[in-house]
Coordinates of C-alpha atoms and ligand atoms in Angstrom, one line a residue:
M1 CA -65.4 -10.4 -6.1
W2 CA -68.6 -10.8 -4.6
R3 CA -68.1 -7.4 -2.7
F4 CA -69.2 -6.2 -5.9
G5 CA -72.4 -8.4 -5.8
P6 CA -74.8 -5.4 -6.2
L7 CA -73.5 -4.7 -9.5
V8 CA -73.3 -8.4 -10.6
L9 CA -75.9 -10.5 -9.5
P10 CA -78.0 -8.7 -7.2
G11 CA -79.5 -10.7 -4.1
A12 CA -77.4 -13.6 -4.4
V13 CA -74.3 -12.8 -2.6
D14 CA -75.5 -15.3 0.2
A15 CA -76.5 -18.2 -2.1
A16 CA -72.9 -17.9 -4.3
V17 CA -71.2 -20.7 -5.3
T18 CA -67.9 -19.3 -4.6
W19 CA -64.5 -20.4 -3.8
P20 CA -64.0 -17.5 -3.1
E21 CA -62.0 -15.8 -6.6
G22 CA -60.8 -12.4 -7.3
N23 CA -58.6 -10.0 -5.5
T24 CA -56.1 -10.7 -7.8
P25 CA -52.7 -8.7 -7.4
L26 CA -51.7 -5.6 -9.5
I27 CA -48.0 -5.6 -9.8
A28 CA -45.2 -3.6 -11.4
R29 CA -42.1 -5.2 -12.7
R30 CA -39.2 -3.1 -14.1
R31 CA -37.7 -5.6 -16.4
I32 CA -41.2 -6.3 -18.1
A33 CA -42.0 -2.4 -18.3
E34 CA -38.8 -1.8 -19.9
W35 CA -39.5 -4.3 -22.4
A36 CA -42.8 -2.9 -23.3
G37 CA -41.1 0.8 -23.6
V38 CA -43.8 2.0 -20.9
P39 CA -42.0 2.5 -17.5
A40 CA -45.5 2.9 -15.9
L41 CA -46.7 -0.4 -16.9
Q42 CA -48.6 -2.6 -14.2
L43 CA -50.0 -6.3 -14.7
K44 CA -53.1 -7.5 -13.3
H45 CA -52.8 -11.4 -12.6
E46 CA -55.7 -13.1 -13.2
G47 CA -53.9 -16.6 -13.0
M48 CA -54.1 -16.1 -9.5
N49 CA -57.6 -17.1 -9.4
P50 CA -58.7 -20.6 -7.9
T51 CA -58.6 -22.4 -11.3
G52 CA -55.9 -20.5 -12.6
S53 CA -57.6 -18.1 -14.9
F54 CA -60.2 -15.1 -15.0
K55 CA -62.8 -17.4 -15.8
D56 CA -63.6 -18.1 -12.3
R57 CA -65.2 -14.8 -12.0
G58 CA -67.7 -15.3 -14.5
M59 CA -68.0 -19.1 -13.7
T60 CA -69.0 -18.3 -10.1
V61 CA -71.8 -16.2 -11.3
G62 CA -73.1 -18.4 -14.1
V63 CA -73.1 -21.5 -11.8
T64 CA -74.7 -19.4 -9.1
Q65 CA -77.4 -18.7 -11.8
A66 CA -77.5 -22.2 -13.0
V67 CA -78.5 -23.3 -9.4
R68 CA -81.0 -20.5 -9.1
V69 CA -83.1 -21.4 -12.1
G70 CA -82.5 -25.5 -11.0
A71 CA -80.5 -26.6 -14.0
T72 CA -80.0 -30.3 -13.8
A73 CA -76.6 -30.3 -15.9
V74 CA -74.4 -27.5 -17.2
A75 CA -72.1 -27.3 -20.4
C76 CA -69.5 -25.3 -22.4
A77 CA -67.2 -25.5 -25.3
S78 CA -63.7 -24.4 -24.3
T79 CA -60.2 -23.8 -25.5
G80 CA -59.4 -25.0 -22.0
N81 CA -59.7 -22.6 -19.1
T82 CA -63.5 -22.0 -19.2
G83 CA -63.8 -25.9 -19.0
A84 CA -61.5 -26.2 -16.1
S85 CA -63.4 -23.5 -14.3
L86 CA -66.7 -25.2 -15.3
A87 CA -65.8 -28.3 -14.0
A88 CA -64.6 -27.1 -10.8
Y89 CA -67.5 -24.7 -9.9
A90 CA -70.3 -27.6 -11.3
A91 CA -68.1 -29.9 -8.7
L92 CA -68.5 -27.4 -5.7
A93 CA -72.5 -27.0 -6.5
G94 CA -72.8 -30.8 -7.2
I95 CA -74.2 -30.4 -10.5
P96 CA -73.0 -32.6 -13.6
A97 CA -70.9 -30.7 -16.3
L98 CA -70.1 -31.3 -20.1
V99 CA -67.0 -29.7 -21.3
L100 CA -66.6 -30.0 -25.1
V101 CA -62.9 -29.3 -26.5
P102 CA -61.0 -29.5 -29.8
V103 CA -59.1 -32.8 -29.8
G104 CA -55.4 -32.1 -29.7
K105 CA -55.9 -28.2 -29.3
V106 CA -56.0 -27.8 -25.4
A107 CA -53.2 -27.2 -23.3
L108 CA -52.2 -30.1 -20.7
G109 CA -52.9 -28.4 -17.4
K110 CA -56.3 -27.5 -18.4
L111 CA -57.3 -30.7 -19.9
T112 CA -56.4 -32.1 -16.9
Q113 CA -58.0 -30.1 -14.7
S114 CA -61.3 -30.6 -16.4
L115 CA -60.8 -34.2 -15.7
A116 CA -59.7 -34.0 -12.0
Y117 CA -62.8 -31.8 -11.3
G118 CA -64.8 -34.6 -12.6
A119 CA -66.6 -33.0 -15.8
R120 CA -67.6 -35.3 -18.6
T121 CA -64.8 -34.1 -21.1
L122 CA -65.6 -34.7 -24.7
L123 CA -62.9 -34.5 -27.5
V124 CA -64.6 -32.9 -30.5
R125 CA -62.9 -33.7 -33.8
G126 CA -63.1 -29.9 -35.1
D127 CA -61.9 -26.6 -33.8
F128 CA -63.4 -24.4 -30.9
D129 CA -65.7 -22.8 -33.4
D130 CA -66.9 -26.4 -34.1
C131 CA -67.2 -27.0 -30.2
L132 CA -69.4 -23.9 -29.8
R133 CA -71.8 -24.7 -32.4
L134 CA -72.0 -27.9 -31.3
V135 CA -72.7 -27.1 -27.7
R136 CA -75.0 -24.3 -28.7
E137 CA -77.2 -26.8 -30.5
A138 CA -77.0 -29.6 -27.6
S139 CA -77.9 -27.1 -25.1
E140 CA -81.2 -26.1 -27.2
E141 CA -82.1 -29.7 -27.9
L142 CA -81.2 -31.4 -24.8
G143 CA -81.8 -28.9 -22.3
V144 CA -78.4 -28.4 -21.1
Y145 CA -77.5 -25.0 -19.1
L146 CA -75.1 -23.2 -21.5
L147 CA -72.2 -21.5 -19.8
N148 CA -70.3 -19.9 -22.4
S149 CA -69.7 -16.1 -22.4
V150 CA -72.9 -15.9 -24.5
N151 CA -74.5 -16.4 -21.3
P152 CA -74.9 -12.9 -19.8
F153 CA -74.2 -14.0 -16.3
R154 CA -70.7 -14.9 -17.2
I155 CA -69.9 -11.3 -18.3
E156 CA -71.4 -9.8 -15.3
G157 CA -68.9 -11.9 -13.2
Q158 CA -65.9 -10.9 -15.5
K159 CA -66.8 -7.0 -15.2
T160 CA -65.3 -7.1 -11.8
I161 CA -61.8 -7.4 -13.3
V162 CA -62.2 -3.9 -14.3
L163 CA -63.9 -2.9 -11.3
E164 CA -61.3 -4.4 -8.9
M165 CA -58.6 -2.8 -11.0
L166 CA -60.1 0.6 -10.6
D167 CA -60.6 0.3 -6.8
Q168 CA -56.8 -0.8 -6.8
L169 CA -55.8 2.2 -8.5
Q170 CA -58.1 4.2 -6.3
W171 CA -60.2 5.4 -9.1
D172 CA -57.6 7.0 -10.8
V173 CA -58.2 5.7 -14.3
P174 CA -55.2 4.5 -16.4
D175 CA -54.6 5.8 -20.1
W176 CA -54.9 2.1 -21.5
I177 CA -55.9 -1.3 -20.5
A178 CA -54.5 -4.0 -22.7
L179 CA -56.0 -7.6 -22.8
P180 CA -55.8 -10.9 -25.1
A181 CA -58.7 -11.4 -27.1
G182 CA -60.5 -14.7 -28.5
N183 CA -64.0 -15.4 -28.3
L184 CA -64.2 -11.6 -27.1
G185 CA -66.5 -12.2 -24.1
N186 CA -63.9 -10.5 -22.0
T187 CA -63.4 -7.4 -24.2
A188 CA -67.2 -7.1 -23.9
A189 CA -67.1 -7.5 -20.1
F190 CA -64.5 -4.7 -20.0
G191 CA -66.5 -2.4 -21.8
K192 CA -69.7 -2.9 -20.0
A193 CA -67.7 -2.5 -16.7
L194 CA -66.3 0.8 -17.8
R195 CA -69.7 2.0 -19.1
E196 CA -71.4 1.5 -15.8
A197 CA -68.4 2.9 -13.7
C198 CA -69.0 5.7 -15.8
S199 CA -72.7 6.2 -15.7
L200 CA -72.3 5.5 -11.6
G201 CA -70.1 8.4 -11.6
L202 CA -67.1 6.1 -10.1
I203 CA -64.8 7.3 -13.0
T204 CA -65.0 10.4 -15.2
K205 CA -62.9 9.5 -18.0
M206 CA -62.5 6.1 -20.2
P207 CA -59.3 4.4 -20.6
R208 CA -58.7 3.2 -23.9
L209 CA -59.0 -0.7 -24.3
L210 CA -56.3 -2.5 -26.2
A211 CA -57.6 -5.8 -27.4
V212 CA -54.7 -8.3 -28.8
Q213 CA -54.8 -11.3 -31.0
S214 CA -52.5 -13.6 -32.5
D215 CA -51.9 -13.0 -36.4
G216 CA -53.1 -16.5 -36.7
A217 CA -56.5 -15.9 -35.2
A218 CA -57.2 -12.4 -35.8
P219 CA -60.6 -12.0 -37.2
F220 CA -61.5 -8.9 -34.7
A221 CA -58.2 -6.9 -35.5
M222 CA -59.0 -7.6 -39.4
S223 CA -62.5 -6.1 -38.7
Y224 CA -61.2 -3.3 -36.7
R225 CA -58.7 -2.1 -39.9
E226 CA -62.1 -2.1 -41.7
N227 CA -63.8 0.3 -39.3
F228 CA -66.0 -3.1 -38.4
R229 CA -67.4 -2.7 -41.8
V230 CA -67.1 -6.6 -42.4
R231 CA -67.5 -9.4 -39.5
H232 CA -64.6 -11.7 -40.6
R233 CA -64.2 -15.5 -39.7
V234 CA -60.9 -17.4 -40.4
R235 CA -59.6 -20.7 -39.7
A236 CA -57.4 -20.0 -36.6
N237 CA -54.0 -21.4 -36.1
T238 CA -51.9 -19.9 -33.3
I239 CA -49.5 -21.4 -30.5
A240 CA -51.8 -19.4 -27.8
T241 CA -54.3 -22.2 -27.8
A242 CA -56.6 -20.3 -25.4
I243 CA -57.2 -17.8 -28.2
N244 CA -57.2 -20.1 -31.2
I245 CA -60.6 -18.8 -32.2
G246 CA -61.7 -18.0 -35.9
A247 CA -65.3 -17.0 -35.3
P248 CA -65.8 -15.3 -32.1
A249 CA -69.1 -15.4 -30.4
S250 CA -69.3 -11.8 -28.8
Y251 CA -68.3 -9.8 -31.6
Q252 CA -70.9 -7.4 -31.4
R253 CA -70.8 -6.6 -27.9
A254 CA -66.8 -6.3 -28.1
V255 CA -67.1 -4.0 -31.2
Q256 CA -69.3 -1.6 -28.7
A257 CA -66.5 -1.8 -26.1
I258 CA -63.8 -0.7 -28.6
R259 CA -66.0 2.1 -30.1
E260 CA -67.2 3.5 -26.6
T261 CA -63.4 3.6 -25.3
N262 CA -61.9 4.9 -28.3
G263 CA -60.0 1.4 -28.2
V264 CA -57.6 -0.3 -30.6
V265 CA -57.5 -3.8 -31.8
T266 CA -54.2 -5.1 -32.9
S267 CA -52.3 -8.7 -33.6
V268 CA -49.1 -9.8 -32.9
S269 CA -47.1 -13.0 -34.1
D270 CA -46.6 -16.1 -32.1
G271 CA -42.7 -15.5 -32.0
N272 CA -43.6 -12.1 -30.1
I273 CA -46.3 -13.6 -27.8
M274 CA -43.4 -16.4 -27.0
E275 CA -40.8 -13.6 -26.4
A276 CA -43.0 -11.5 -24.1
K277 CA -44.2 -14.6 -22.3
A278 CA -40.2 -15.5 -21.6
I279 CA -39.6 -12.1 -20.2
I280 CA -43.1 -11.9 -17.9
D281 CA -41.8 -15.7 -16.7
A282 CA -38.1 -14.8 -16.1
A283 CA -39.4 -11.9 -14.0
G284 CA -40.9 -14.2 -11.8
V285 CA -44.4 -13.5 -12.7
G286 CA -45.5 -16.2 -15.1
C287 CA -48.3 -16.3 -17.3
E288 CA -49.8 -18.6 -20.1
P289 CA -49.0 -17.8 -23.8
A290 CA -52.2 -16.1 -24.5
S291 CA -51.7 -13.8 -21.7
A292 CA -48.2 -12.5 -22.9
A293 CA -50.1 -11.4 -25.9
S294 CA -51.6 -8.3 -23.9
V295 CA -47.8 -7.1 -23.0
A296 CA -46.6 -8.1 -26.8
G297 CA -49.5 -5.8 -28.1
V298 CA -48.4 -3.1 -25.9
R299 CA -44.8 -3.3 -27.1
Q300 CA -46.2 -3.0 -30.6
M301 CA -48.3 0.0 -29.8
V302 CA -45.5 1.8 -28.2
L303 CA -42.9 1.1 -31.3
A304 CA -46.0 2.0 -33.7
G305 CA -46.1 5.7 -31.9
I306 CA -49.8 4.8 -30.7
I307 CA -49.2 4.4 -26.9
A308 CA -47.2 7.0 -25.6
P309 CA -44.0 6.1 -23.5
D310 CA -45.0 7.9 -20.5
A311 CA -48.8 6.3 -20.8
R312 CA -49.9 4.7 -17.9
V313 CA -51.0 1.0 -18.9
V314 CA -52.4 -1.9 -17.1
C315 CA -52.0 -5.3 -18.9
V316 CA -54.3 -8.2 -17.7
L317 CA -52.6 -11.7 -17.4
T318 CA -55.5 -14.1 -18.0
G319 CA -53.8 -17.3 -17.0
H320 CA -51.3 -19.0 -14.9
V321 CA -47.9 -20.2 -16.2
L322 CA -48.7 -23.8 -15.2
K323 CA -51.6 -23.9 -17.6
D324 CA -49.5 -25.0 -20.8
P325 CA -46.5 -27.1 -19.7
E326 CA -45.6 -28.1 -23.2
S327 CA -45.5 -24.9 -24.7
L328 CA -42.8 -24.2 -22.0
D329 CA -41.0 -27.4 -22.5
R330 CA -40.7 -26.5 -26.4
Y331 CA -39.7 -23.0 -25.7
H332 CA -36.7 -23.7 -23.3
R333 CA -35.4 -27.0 -24.8
G334 CA -35.9 -25.8 -28.5
T335 CA -32.5 -26.2 -30.3
E336 CA -33.3 -25.0 -34.3
P337 CA -32.5 -22.3 -33.5
P338 CA -32.6 -21.7 -29.8
P339 CA -35.2 -19.1 -28.7
A340 CA -33.9 -15.8 -27.4
H341 CA -34.6 -16.4 -24.0
A342 CA -34.4 -20.5 -23.8
N343 CA -33.4 -21.5 -20.3
R344 CA -32.3 -24.9 -21.2
P345 CA -31.8 -27.9 -18.4
I346 CA -28.3 -29.1 -18.1
E347 CA -27.7 -32.4 -17.1
I348 CA -24.8 -33.4 -14.9
D349 CA -22.9 -35.9 -13.2
A350 CA -23.7 -36.5 -9.7
T351 CA -20.3 -34.5 -8.5
V352 CA -19.5 -31.2 -6.8
R353 CA -17.3 -30.6 -9.6
A354 CA -20.0 -30.6 -12.3
V355 CA -22.1 -28.1 -10.0
A356 CA -19.1 -25.8 -9.9
D357 CA -18.5 -25.7 -13.6
V358 CA -22.1 -24.9 -13.9
M359 CA -21.7 -22.3 -11.3
R360 CA -19.0 -20.4 -13.2
T361 CA -21.5 -19.7 -16.2
L362 CA -24.2 -17.9 -13.9
R363 CA -24.9 -14.3 -14.4
T364 CA -26.5 -12.3 -11.9
Ligands
F0G401 N1 -56.5 -15.4 -22.0 C1 -56.8 -16.7 -21.9 C2 -55.9 -17.5 -20.8 C3 -58.3 -17.4 -22.2 O1 -58.3 -18.6 -21.8 C4 -59.2 -16.8 -23.0 C5 -60.5 -17.6 -23.6 C6 -58.7 -15.5 -23.5 C7 -57.4 -15.0 -23.1 C8 -59.7 -14.7 -24.5 O2 -60.8 -14.3 -23.6 O3 -62.4 -15.5 -25.2 O4 -63.1 -13.5 -23.6 O5 -61.8 -13.0 -25.6 N2 -60.7 -18.6 -23.1 C9 -61.9 -19.2 -23.6 C10 -61.8 -20.8 -23.0 C11 -62.2 -19.2 -25.1 O6 -62.6 -21.4 -23.4 O7 -61.2 -20.9 -22.0 P1 -62.0 -14.1 -24.5

C-alpha cells in the first residue's frame, strides 16, 4: 500500500515500518452475489493483510509516525484486531506496546495474536467504550503514544482500502461501497479517500457508502435515522465482537463521510450476520462475523428497494475467518435448533464402511 505513500504520509516511504500490507484481492463469487441479490457484487478481502485485518493499513502508518516522533511506548484500546495489529507492528519497530481489551469479549484468534506478538495485554473489567476512555486518559497522563483511529495517521493508512479498490476497478466507480461500522474510523477513512480522489480528479463521481452495524450495537444507524440530529450512545451487545461498540469515537468524521457520499447507515440482526457469514465461508472465501455485516446489509438494502439489483457493489470483508474460531464452532455444532447452514462434524469408527456411509449423503 505504500505505493500510495505520497497521499498517505509524504516523505516516509523509505522509513516505513512495513510488512508490507495491502494489495488485497477484489473477487467475485456467484453464490454470495446471488444470496445478496446483486449479480455484480464484488468483495475486497482485507482479511488478507499480514495480521488478518484491515487494521494493518492504518497501523503501518501509525507506527511509522510513532517512530518518527520518538515514541517510547504505544497503546490502544481494542475489540481485538487493532490490538493484534498494534502488537505486531510495535514488535517490528522494537517499541513496547500496551493493548487494552474488554475482558471476555475478544475473539480468541485476536487475543492470542496480541499475546504472541508480545504486547502487554490488559483485560479490562468493562466494555470497549470503557477501554477507549481509559487508554485516552492513560496516554495523556503517562505519555504513551495513542494508536486508536482517533490518531489521524491511522485514517491516512486506511484510506488506501478505497484507493486500491478504485485502482483495481480502473477508476470506474462502483455505485455502492458497503462496510461494517463500529468505532467509525474506517467509515471516516473511506469518506476522506473519496473526497481526495474526487478533488485530485481521479474519479468524477462519488460511490454511495453503506455503513452497516449490528442491531445490538447500532448508535450510528439510530443517529442516521434522525438525520444525525442526535449523537446516540448505547450499551452494545452483539455476537460480532469486533463492532461491539456503543459510543463510536469517529462519529463526527463519519457523519461527514455519509453526507458527502449520499450514504446510508443501517443495522442487521446477529442472525443475518451469521447467515451471511455462513454463505461467505461456504463459498471458500471466509471472513469473521463483523465482516459479514457488509454483505448482510447489502441484501437488506436490496430487499428494501434502496440498492437496485443491477447496481455495482463492492463489499469490504474486514477480517479473516480464523479470527473468531469460537463463533464458528458454536454455529456449526449448534443444535437448538441447528442453524440453517450448519456443517456438523461427524464422528465415525475407523472403517471404510463408515466413510462410505457418509459419502452416500454427500451433495455436489
Ligand atoms: N470489522 C472488523 C473486523 C473490525 O475489527 C472493526 C473494528 C470494524 C469492522 C469496524 O471498523 O471501528 O473503523 O468502524 N475493530 C476495532 C478494533 C474497533 O479494536 O479492532 P471501525
